[in-house]
Coordinates of N, CA, C and O in Angstrom, one line a residue:
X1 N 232.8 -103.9 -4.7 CA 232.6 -102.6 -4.2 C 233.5 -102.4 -3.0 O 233.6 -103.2 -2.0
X2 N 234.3 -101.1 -3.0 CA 235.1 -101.0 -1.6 C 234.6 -100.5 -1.0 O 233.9 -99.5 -1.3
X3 N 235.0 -101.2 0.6 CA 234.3 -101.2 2.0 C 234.1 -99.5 2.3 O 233.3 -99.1 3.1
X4 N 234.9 -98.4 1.5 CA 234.6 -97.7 1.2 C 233.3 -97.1 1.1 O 232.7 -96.5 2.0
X5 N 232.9 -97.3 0.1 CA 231.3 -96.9 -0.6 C 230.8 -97.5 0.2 O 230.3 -96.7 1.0
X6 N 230.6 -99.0 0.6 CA 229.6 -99.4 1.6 C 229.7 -98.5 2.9 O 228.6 -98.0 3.2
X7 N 230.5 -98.4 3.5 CA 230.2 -97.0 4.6 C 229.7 -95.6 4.3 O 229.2 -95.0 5.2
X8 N 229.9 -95.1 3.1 CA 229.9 -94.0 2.4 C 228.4 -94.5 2.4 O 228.0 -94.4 3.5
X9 N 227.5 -95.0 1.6 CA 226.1 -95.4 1.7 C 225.3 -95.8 2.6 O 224.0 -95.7 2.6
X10 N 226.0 -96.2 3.5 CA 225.2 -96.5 5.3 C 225.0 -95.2 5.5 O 223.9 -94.7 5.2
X11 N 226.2 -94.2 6.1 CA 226.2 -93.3 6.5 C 225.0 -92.3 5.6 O 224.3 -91.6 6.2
X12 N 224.9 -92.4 4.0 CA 224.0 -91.6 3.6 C 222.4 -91.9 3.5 O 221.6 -91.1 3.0
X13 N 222.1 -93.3 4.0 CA 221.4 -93.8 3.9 C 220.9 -93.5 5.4 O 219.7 -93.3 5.4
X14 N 221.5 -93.4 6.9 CA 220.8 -93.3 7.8 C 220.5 -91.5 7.5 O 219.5 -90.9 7.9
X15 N 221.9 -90.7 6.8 CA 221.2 -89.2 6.8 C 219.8 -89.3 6.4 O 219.0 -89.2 7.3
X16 N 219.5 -89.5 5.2 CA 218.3 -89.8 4.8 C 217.3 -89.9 5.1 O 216.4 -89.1 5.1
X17 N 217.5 -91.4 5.5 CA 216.1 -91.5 6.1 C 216.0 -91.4 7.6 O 215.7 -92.5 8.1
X18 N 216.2 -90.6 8.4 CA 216.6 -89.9 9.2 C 215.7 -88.3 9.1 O 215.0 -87.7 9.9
X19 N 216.2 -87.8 7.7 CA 215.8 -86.8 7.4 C 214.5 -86.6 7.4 O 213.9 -85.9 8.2
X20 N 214.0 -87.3 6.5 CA 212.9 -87.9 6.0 C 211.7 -87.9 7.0 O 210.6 -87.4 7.0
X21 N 212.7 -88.7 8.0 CA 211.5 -89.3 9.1 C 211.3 -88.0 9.9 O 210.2 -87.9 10.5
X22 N 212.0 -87.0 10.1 CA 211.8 -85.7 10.4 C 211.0 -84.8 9.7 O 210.6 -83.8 10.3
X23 N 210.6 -85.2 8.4 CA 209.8 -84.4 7.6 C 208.5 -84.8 8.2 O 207.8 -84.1 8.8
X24 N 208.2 -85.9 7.9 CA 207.2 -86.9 7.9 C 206.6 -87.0 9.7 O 205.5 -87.5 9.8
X25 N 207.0 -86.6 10.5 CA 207.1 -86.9 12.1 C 206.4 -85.5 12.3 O 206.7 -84.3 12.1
X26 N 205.1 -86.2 13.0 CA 204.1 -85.5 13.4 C 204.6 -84.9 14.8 O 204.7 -83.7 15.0
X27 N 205.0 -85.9 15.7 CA 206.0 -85.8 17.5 C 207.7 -85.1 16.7 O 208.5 -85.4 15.9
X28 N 207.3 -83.6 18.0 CA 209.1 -83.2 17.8 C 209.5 -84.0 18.5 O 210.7 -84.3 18.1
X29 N 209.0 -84.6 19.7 CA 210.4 -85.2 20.5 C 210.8 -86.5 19.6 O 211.8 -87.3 19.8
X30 N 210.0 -86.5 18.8 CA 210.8 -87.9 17.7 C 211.8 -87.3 16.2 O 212.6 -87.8 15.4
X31 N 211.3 -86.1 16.6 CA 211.7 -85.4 15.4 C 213.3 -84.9 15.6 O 214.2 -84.8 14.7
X32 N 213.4 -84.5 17.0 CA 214.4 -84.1 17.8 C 215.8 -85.6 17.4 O 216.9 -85.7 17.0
X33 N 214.5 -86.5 17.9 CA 216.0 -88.0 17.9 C 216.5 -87.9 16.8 O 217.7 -87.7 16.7
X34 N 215.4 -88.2 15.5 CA 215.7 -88.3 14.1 C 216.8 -87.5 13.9 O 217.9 -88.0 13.7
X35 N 216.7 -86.2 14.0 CA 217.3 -85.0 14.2 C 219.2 -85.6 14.8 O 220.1 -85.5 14.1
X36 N 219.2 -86.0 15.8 CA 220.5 -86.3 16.5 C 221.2 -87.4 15.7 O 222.4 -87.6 15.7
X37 N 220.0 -88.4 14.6 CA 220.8 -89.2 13.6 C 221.3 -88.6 12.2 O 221.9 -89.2 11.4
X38 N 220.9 -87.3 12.3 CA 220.7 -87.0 10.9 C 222.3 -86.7 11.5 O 223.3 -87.4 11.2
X39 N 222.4 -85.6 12.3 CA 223.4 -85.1 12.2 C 225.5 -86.1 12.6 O 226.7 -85.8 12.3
X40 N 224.7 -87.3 13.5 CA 225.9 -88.3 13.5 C 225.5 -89.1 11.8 O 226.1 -90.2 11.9
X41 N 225.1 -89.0 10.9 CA 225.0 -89.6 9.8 C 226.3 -88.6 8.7 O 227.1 -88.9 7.8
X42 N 225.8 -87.4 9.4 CA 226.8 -86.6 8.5 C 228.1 -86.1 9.0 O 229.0 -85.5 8.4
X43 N 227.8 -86.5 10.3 CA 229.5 -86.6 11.0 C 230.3 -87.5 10.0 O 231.3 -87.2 9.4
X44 N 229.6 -89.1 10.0 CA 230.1 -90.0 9.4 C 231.0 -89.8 8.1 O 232.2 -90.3 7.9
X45 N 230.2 -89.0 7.2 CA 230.3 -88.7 6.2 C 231.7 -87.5 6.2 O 232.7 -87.6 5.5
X46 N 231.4 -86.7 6.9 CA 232.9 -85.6 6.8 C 234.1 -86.8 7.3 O 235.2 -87.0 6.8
X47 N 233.6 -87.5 8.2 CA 235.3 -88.1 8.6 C 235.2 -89.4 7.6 O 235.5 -90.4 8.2
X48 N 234.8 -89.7 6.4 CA 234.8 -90.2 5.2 C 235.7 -89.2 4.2 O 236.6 -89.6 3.5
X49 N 235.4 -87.6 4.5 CA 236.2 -86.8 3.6 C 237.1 -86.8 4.1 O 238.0 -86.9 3.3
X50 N 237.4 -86.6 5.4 CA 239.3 -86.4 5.3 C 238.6 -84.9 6.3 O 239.5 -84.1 6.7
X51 N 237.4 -84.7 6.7 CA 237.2 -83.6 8.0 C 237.0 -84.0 8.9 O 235.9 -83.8 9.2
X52 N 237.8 -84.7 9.8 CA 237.7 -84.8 11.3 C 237.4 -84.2 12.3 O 236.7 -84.6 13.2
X53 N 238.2 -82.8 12.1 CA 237.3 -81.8 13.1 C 236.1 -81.0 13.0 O 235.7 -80.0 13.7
X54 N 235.7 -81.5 11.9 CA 234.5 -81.1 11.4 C 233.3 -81.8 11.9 O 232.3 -81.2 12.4
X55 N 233.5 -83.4 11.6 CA 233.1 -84.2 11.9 C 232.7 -83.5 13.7 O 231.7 -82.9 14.2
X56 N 233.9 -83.9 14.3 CA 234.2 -84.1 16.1 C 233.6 -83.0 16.6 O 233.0 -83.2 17.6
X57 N 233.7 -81.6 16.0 CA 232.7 -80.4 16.7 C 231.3 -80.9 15.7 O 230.7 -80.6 16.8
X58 N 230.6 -81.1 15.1 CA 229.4 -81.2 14.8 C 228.5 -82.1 15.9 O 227.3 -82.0 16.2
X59 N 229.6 -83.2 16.3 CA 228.9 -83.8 17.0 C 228.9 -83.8 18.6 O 228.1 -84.3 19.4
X60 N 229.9 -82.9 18.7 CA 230.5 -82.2 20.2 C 229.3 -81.4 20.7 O 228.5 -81.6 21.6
X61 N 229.3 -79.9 19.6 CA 228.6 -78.9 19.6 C 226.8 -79.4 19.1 O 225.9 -79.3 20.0
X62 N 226.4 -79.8 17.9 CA 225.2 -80.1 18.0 C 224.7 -81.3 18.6 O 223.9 -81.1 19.6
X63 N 225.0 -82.6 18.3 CA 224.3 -83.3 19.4 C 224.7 -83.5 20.9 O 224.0 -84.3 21.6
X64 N 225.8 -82.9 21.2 CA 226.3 -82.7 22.2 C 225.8 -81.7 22.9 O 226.1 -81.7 24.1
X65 N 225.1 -80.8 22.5 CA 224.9 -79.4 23.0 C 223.5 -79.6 22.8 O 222.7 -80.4 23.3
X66 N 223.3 -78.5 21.9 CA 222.1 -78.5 21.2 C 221.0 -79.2 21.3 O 220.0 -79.0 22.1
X67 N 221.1 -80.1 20.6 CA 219.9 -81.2 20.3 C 219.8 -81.8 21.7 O 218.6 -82.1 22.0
X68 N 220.6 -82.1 22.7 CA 219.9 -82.6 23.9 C 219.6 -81.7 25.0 O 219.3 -82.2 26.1
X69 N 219.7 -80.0 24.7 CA 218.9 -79.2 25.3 C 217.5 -78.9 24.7 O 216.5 -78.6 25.4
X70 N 217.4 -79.1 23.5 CA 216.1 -79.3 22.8 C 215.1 -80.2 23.5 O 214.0 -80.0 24.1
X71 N 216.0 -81.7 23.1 CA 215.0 -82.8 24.0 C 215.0 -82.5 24.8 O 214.0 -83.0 25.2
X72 N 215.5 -81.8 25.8 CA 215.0 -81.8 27.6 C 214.1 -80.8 27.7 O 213.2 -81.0 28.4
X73 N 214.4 -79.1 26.9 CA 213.4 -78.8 26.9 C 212.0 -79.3 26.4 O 211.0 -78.8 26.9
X74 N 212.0 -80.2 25.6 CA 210.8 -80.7 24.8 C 209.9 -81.7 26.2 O 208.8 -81.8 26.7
X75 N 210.8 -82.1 26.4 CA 210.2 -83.2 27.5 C 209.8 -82.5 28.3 O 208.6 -82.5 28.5
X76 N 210.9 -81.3 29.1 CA 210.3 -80.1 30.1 C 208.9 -79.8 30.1 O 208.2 -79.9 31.1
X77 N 208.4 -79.4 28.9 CA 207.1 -78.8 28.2 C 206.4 -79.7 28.5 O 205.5 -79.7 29.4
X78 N 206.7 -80.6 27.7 CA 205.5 -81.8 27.9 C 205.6 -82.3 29.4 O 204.6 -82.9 29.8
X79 N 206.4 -82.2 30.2 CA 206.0 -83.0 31.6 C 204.9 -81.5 32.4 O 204.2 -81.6 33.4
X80 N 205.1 -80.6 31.9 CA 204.6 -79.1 32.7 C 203.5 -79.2 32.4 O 202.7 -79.0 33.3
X81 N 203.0 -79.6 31.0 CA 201.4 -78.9 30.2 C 201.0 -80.3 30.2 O 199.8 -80.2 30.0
X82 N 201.3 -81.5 30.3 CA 200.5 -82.9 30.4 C 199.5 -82.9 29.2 O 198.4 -83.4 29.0
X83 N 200.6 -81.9 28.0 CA 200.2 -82.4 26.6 C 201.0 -82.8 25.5 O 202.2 -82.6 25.4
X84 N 200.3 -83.4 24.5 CA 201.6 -83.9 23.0 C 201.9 -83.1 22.7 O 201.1 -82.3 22.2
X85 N 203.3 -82.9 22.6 CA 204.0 -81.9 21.5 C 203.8 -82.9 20.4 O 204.4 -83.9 20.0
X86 N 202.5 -82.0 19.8 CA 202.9 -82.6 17.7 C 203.1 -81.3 17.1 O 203.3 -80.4 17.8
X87 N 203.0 -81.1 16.2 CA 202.8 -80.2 15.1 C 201.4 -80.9 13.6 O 201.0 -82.0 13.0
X88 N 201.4 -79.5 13.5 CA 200.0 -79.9 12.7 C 201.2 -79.7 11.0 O 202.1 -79.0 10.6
X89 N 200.4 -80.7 10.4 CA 200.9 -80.6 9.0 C 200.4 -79.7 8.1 O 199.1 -79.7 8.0
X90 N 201.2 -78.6 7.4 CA 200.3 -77.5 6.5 C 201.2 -77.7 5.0 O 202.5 -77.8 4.9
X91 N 200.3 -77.6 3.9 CA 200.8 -77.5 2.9 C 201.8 -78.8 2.2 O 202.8 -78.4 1.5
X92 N 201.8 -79.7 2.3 CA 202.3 -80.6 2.4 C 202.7 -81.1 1.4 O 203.7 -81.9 1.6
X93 N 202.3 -81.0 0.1 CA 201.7 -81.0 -1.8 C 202.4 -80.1 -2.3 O 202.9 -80.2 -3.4
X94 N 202.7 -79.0 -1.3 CA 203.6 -77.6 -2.0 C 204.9 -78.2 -1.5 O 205.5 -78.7 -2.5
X95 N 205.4 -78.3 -0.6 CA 206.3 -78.2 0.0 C 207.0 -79.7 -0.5 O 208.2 -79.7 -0.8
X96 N 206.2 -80.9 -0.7 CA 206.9 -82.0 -1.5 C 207.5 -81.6 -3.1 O 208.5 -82.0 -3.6
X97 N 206.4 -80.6 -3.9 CA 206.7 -80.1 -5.1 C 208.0 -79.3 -5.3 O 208.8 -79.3 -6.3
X98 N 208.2 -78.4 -3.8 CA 209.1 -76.9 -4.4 C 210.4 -78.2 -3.6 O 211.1 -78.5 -4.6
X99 N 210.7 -78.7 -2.7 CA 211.9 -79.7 -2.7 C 212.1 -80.9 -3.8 O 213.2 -81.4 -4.1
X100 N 211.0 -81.2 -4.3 CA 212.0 -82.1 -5.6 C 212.2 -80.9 -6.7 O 213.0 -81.3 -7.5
X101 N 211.9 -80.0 -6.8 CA 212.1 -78.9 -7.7 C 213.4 -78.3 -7.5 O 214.1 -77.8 -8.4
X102 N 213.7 -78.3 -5.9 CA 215.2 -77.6 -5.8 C 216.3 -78.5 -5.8 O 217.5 -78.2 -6.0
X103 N 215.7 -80.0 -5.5 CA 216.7 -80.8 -5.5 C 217.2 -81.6 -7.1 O 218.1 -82.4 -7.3
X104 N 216.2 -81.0 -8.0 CA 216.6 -81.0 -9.6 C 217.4 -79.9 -10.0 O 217.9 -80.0 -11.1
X105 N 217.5 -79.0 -9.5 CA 217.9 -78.0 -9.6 C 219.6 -77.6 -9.0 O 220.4 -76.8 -9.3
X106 N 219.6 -78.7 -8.0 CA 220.9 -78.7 -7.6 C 221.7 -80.1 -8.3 O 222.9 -80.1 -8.6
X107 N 221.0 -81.1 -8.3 CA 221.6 -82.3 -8.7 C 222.1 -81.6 -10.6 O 223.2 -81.8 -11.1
X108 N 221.2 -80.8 -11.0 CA 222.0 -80.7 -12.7 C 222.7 -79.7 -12.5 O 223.5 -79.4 -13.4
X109 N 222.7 -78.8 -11.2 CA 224.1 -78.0 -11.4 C 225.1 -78.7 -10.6 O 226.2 -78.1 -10.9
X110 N 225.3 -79.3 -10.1 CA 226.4 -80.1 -9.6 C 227.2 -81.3 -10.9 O 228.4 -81.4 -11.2
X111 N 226.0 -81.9 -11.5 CA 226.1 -82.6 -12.4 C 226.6 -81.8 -13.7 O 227.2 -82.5 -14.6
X112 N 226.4 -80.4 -14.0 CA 227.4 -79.7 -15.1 C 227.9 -78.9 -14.4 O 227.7 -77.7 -14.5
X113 N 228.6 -79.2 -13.5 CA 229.9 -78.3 -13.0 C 231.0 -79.0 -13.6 O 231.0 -80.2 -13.9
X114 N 232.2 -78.2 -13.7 CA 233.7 -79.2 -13.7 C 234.3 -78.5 -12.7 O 234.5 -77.3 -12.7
X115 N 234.6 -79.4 -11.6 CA 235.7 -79.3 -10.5 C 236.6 -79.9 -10.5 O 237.2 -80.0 -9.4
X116 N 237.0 -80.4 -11.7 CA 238.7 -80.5 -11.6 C 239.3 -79.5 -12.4 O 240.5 -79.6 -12.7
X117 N 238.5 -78.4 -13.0 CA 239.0 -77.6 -13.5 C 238.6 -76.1 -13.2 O 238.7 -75.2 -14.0
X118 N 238.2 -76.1 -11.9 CA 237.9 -74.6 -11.1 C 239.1 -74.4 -11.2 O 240.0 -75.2 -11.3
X119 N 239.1 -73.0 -11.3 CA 240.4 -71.8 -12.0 C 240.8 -71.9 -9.9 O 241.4 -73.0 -9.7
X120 N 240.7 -71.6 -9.1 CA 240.6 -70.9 -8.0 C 241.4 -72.5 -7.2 O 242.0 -72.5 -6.1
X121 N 241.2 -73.4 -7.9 CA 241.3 -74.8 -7.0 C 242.7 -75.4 -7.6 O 243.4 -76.2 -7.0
X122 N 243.1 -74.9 -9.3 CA 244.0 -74.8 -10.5 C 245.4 -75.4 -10.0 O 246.0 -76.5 -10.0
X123 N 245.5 -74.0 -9.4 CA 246.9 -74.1 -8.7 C 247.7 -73.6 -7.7 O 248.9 -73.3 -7.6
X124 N 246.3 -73.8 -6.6 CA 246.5 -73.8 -5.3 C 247.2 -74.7 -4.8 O 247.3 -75.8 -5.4
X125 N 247.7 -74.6 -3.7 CA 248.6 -75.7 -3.2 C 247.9 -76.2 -1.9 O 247.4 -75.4 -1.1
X126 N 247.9 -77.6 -1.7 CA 247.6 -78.0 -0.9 C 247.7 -77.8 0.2 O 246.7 -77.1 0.3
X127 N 248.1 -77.7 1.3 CA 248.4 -77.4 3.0 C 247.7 -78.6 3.5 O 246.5 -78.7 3.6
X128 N 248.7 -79.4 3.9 CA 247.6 -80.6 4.9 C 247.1 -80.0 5.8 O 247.9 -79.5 6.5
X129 N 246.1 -79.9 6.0 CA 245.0 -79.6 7.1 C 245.1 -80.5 8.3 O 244.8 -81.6 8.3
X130 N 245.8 -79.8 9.7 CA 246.0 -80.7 11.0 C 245.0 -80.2 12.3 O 245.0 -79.0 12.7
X131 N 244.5 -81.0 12.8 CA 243.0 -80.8 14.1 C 244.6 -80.2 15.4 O 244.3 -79.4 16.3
X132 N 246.0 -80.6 15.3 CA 246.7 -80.5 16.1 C 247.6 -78.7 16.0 O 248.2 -78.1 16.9
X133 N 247.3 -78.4 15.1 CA 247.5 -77.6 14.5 C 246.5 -76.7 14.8 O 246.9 -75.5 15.1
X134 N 245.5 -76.8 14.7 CA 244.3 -75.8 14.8 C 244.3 -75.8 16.5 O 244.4 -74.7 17.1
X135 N 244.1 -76.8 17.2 CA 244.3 -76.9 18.9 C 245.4 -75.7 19.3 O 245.1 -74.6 19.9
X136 N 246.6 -76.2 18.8 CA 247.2 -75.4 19.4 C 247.3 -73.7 18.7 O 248.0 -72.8 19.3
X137 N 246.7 -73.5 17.8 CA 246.4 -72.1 17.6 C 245.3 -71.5 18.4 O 245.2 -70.4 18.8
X138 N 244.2 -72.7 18.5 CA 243.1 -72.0 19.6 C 243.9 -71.8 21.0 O 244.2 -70.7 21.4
X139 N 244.2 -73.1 21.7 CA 244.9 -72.8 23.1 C 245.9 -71.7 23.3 O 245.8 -71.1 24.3
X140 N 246.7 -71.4 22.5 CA 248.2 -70.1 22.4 C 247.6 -68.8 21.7 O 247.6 -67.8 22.4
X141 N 247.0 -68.5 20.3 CA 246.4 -67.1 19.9 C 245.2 -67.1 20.8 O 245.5 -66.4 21.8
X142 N 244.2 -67.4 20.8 CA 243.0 -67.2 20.9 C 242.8 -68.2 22.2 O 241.9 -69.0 22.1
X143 N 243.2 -68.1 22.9 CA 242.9 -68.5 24.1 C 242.0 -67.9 25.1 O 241.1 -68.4 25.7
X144 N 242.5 -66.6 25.2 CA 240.8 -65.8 25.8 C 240.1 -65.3 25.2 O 239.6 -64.3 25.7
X145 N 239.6 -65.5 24.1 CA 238.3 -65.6 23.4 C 237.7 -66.8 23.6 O 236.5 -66.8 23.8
X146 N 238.5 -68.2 23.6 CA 238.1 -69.5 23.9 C 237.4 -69.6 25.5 O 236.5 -70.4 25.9
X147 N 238.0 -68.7 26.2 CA 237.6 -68.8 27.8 C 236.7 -67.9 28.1 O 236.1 -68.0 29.1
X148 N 236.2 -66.8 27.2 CA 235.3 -66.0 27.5 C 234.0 -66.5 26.6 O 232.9 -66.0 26.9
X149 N 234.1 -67.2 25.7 CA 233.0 -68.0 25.3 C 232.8 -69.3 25.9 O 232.1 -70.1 25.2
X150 N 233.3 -69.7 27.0 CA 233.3 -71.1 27.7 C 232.7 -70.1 28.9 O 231.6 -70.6 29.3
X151 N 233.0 -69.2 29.4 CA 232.2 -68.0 30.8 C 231.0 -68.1 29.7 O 230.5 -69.3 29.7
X152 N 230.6 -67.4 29.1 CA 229.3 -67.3 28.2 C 228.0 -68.0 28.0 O 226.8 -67.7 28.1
X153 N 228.9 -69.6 27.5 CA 228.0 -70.6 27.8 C 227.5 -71.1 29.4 O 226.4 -71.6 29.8
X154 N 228.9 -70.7 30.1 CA 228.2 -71.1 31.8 C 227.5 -70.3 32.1 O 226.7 -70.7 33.0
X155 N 227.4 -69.3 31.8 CA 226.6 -68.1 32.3 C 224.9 -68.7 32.0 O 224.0 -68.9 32.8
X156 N 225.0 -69.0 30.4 CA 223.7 -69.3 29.5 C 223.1 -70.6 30.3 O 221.8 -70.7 30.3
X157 N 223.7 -71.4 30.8 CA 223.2 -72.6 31.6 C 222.8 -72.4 32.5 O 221.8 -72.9 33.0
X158 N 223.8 -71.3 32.9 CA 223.3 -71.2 35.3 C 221.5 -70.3 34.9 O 220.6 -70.1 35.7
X159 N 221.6 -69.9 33.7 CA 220.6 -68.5 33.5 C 219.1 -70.0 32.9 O 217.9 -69.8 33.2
X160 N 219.4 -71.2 32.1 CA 218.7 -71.7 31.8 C 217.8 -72.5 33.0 O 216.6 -72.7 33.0
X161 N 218.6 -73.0 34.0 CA 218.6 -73.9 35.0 C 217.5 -73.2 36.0 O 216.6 -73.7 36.7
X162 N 217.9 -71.8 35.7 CA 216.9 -71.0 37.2 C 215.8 -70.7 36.5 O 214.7 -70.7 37.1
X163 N 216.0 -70.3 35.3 CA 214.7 -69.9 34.4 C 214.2 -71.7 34.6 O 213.3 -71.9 35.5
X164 N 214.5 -72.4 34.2 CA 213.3 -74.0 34.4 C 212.9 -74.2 35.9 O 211.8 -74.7 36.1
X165 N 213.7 -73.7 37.0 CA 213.6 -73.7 38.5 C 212.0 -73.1 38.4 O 211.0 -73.7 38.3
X166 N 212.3 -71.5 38.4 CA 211.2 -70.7 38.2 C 209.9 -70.9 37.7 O 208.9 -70.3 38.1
X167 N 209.8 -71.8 36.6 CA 208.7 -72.3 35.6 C 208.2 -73.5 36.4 O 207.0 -73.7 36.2
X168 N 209.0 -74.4 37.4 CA 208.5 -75.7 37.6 C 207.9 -75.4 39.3 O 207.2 -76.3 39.8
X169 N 208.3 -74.0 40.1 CA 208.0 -73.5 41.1 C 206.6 -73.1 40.7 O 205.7 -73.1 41.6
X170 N 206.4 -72.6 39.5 CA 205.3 -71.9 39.4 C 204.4 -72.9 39.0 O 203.4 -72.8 39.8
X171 N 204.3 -73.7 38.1 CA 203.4 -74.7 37.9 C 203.5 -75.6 39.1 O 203.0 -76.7 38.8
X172 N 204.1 -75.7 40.6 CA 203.7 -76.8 41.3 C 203.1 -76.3 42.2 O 202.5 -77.0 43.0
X173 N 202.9 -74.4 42.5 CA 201.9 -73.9 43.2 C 200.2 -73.7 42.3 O 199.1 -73.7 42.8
X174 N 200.6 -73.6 41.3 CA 198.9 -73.6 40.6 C 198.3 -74.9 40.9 O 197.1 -75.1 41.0
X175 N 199.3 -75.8 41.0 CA 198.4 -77.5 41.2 C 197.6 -77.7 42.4 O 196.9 -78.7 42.6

C-alpha cells in the first residue's frame, strides 16, 4: 500500500472519529476540541488533493479564528456561572436513523456517478491552480476590500473584548 493511502486513512480516520466523538460528547468544551481535530483532519486531506490553500485558510480562519473564540468563550461562561457546559441528548434513535439513511443515500449516488465522463469536466482545460497567483491578485486587485475586512474584524475584537470587560465587571460586583 502507498504511503499515500496510509496518510489518506489517518487523516480520515482522525476526521472521523473526531466527528463522532462530537456527536457523542455530552461537554461542548470537549466538543469544541474534537471539533478543532475534525477540522485539521480535513485540512490534511485537501493538501492530500492538490488544495493547499484550501487546506492553509481552513486552518488559518477556522481553527485559527473561530474555534478558539468559541473555546474561550466556552470557558468565559463556565468560569462566570461556575457551571458545566453539557448539553442534554434529544432524540438520539432518530437522529442515528435519518444519518445512516442520508449517508446511503449519498454513498450510492456517488457510487453511480461517472466522473470521468461529466460533459462539463469533458473538455475543459486544465489551469494549474497557483496560492502565488491568488496572493498576488488579492494584494494588487482587491487589496482594499482585503484591508477593510482586516478594519472589520479589528473592529469585531476591540467590540468582543469590552463586551467580556463589561460581563466580567458585572459579575465581580454581584459577588
Amino acid at each position: 500500500m502507498p504511503i499515500e493511502n496510509i496518510i489518506f486513512y489517518a487523516f480520515l480516520g482522525l476526521t472521523g472519529l473526531s466527528a463522532l466523538f462530537i456527536l457523542l460528547s455530552k461537554n461542548i468544551l470537549y466538543s469544541a476540541f474534537a471539533l478543532i481535530a475534525t477540522f485539521i483532519g480535513m485540512a490534511g486531506i485537501f493538501v492530500l488533493l492538490g488544495a493547499e490553500f484550501v487546506a492553509i485558510t481552513q486552518i488559518l480562519v477556522y481553527v485559527g479564528g473561530i474555534l478558539i473564540l468559541m473555546v474561550f468563550g466556552i470557558m468565559l461562561t463556565n468560569r462566570l456561572s461556575q457551571a458545566k457546559v453539557e448539553t442534554e441528548v434529544y432524540n438520539k434513535f432518530f437522529g442515528i436513523l435519518i444519518s445512516a439513511g442520508l449517508f446511503y443515500i449519498l454513498a450510492k449516488a456517488i457510487e453511480m456517478a461517472d466522473f470521468a465522463n461529466m460533459g462539463w469536466m469533458k473538455n475543459a482545460p486544465s489551469a494549474p491552480s497557483s496560492v502565488q497567483d491568488l496572493g498576488m491578485k488579492i494584494m494588487t486587485d482587491y487589496v482594499l476590500v482585503f484591508e477593510v475586512i482586516g478594519i472589520l474584524l479589528l473592529l469585531a475584537l476591540i467590540g468582543a473584548v469590552r463586551i467580556a470587560g463589561n460581563t466580567r465587571e458585572e459579575g465581580t460586583d454581584a459577588a
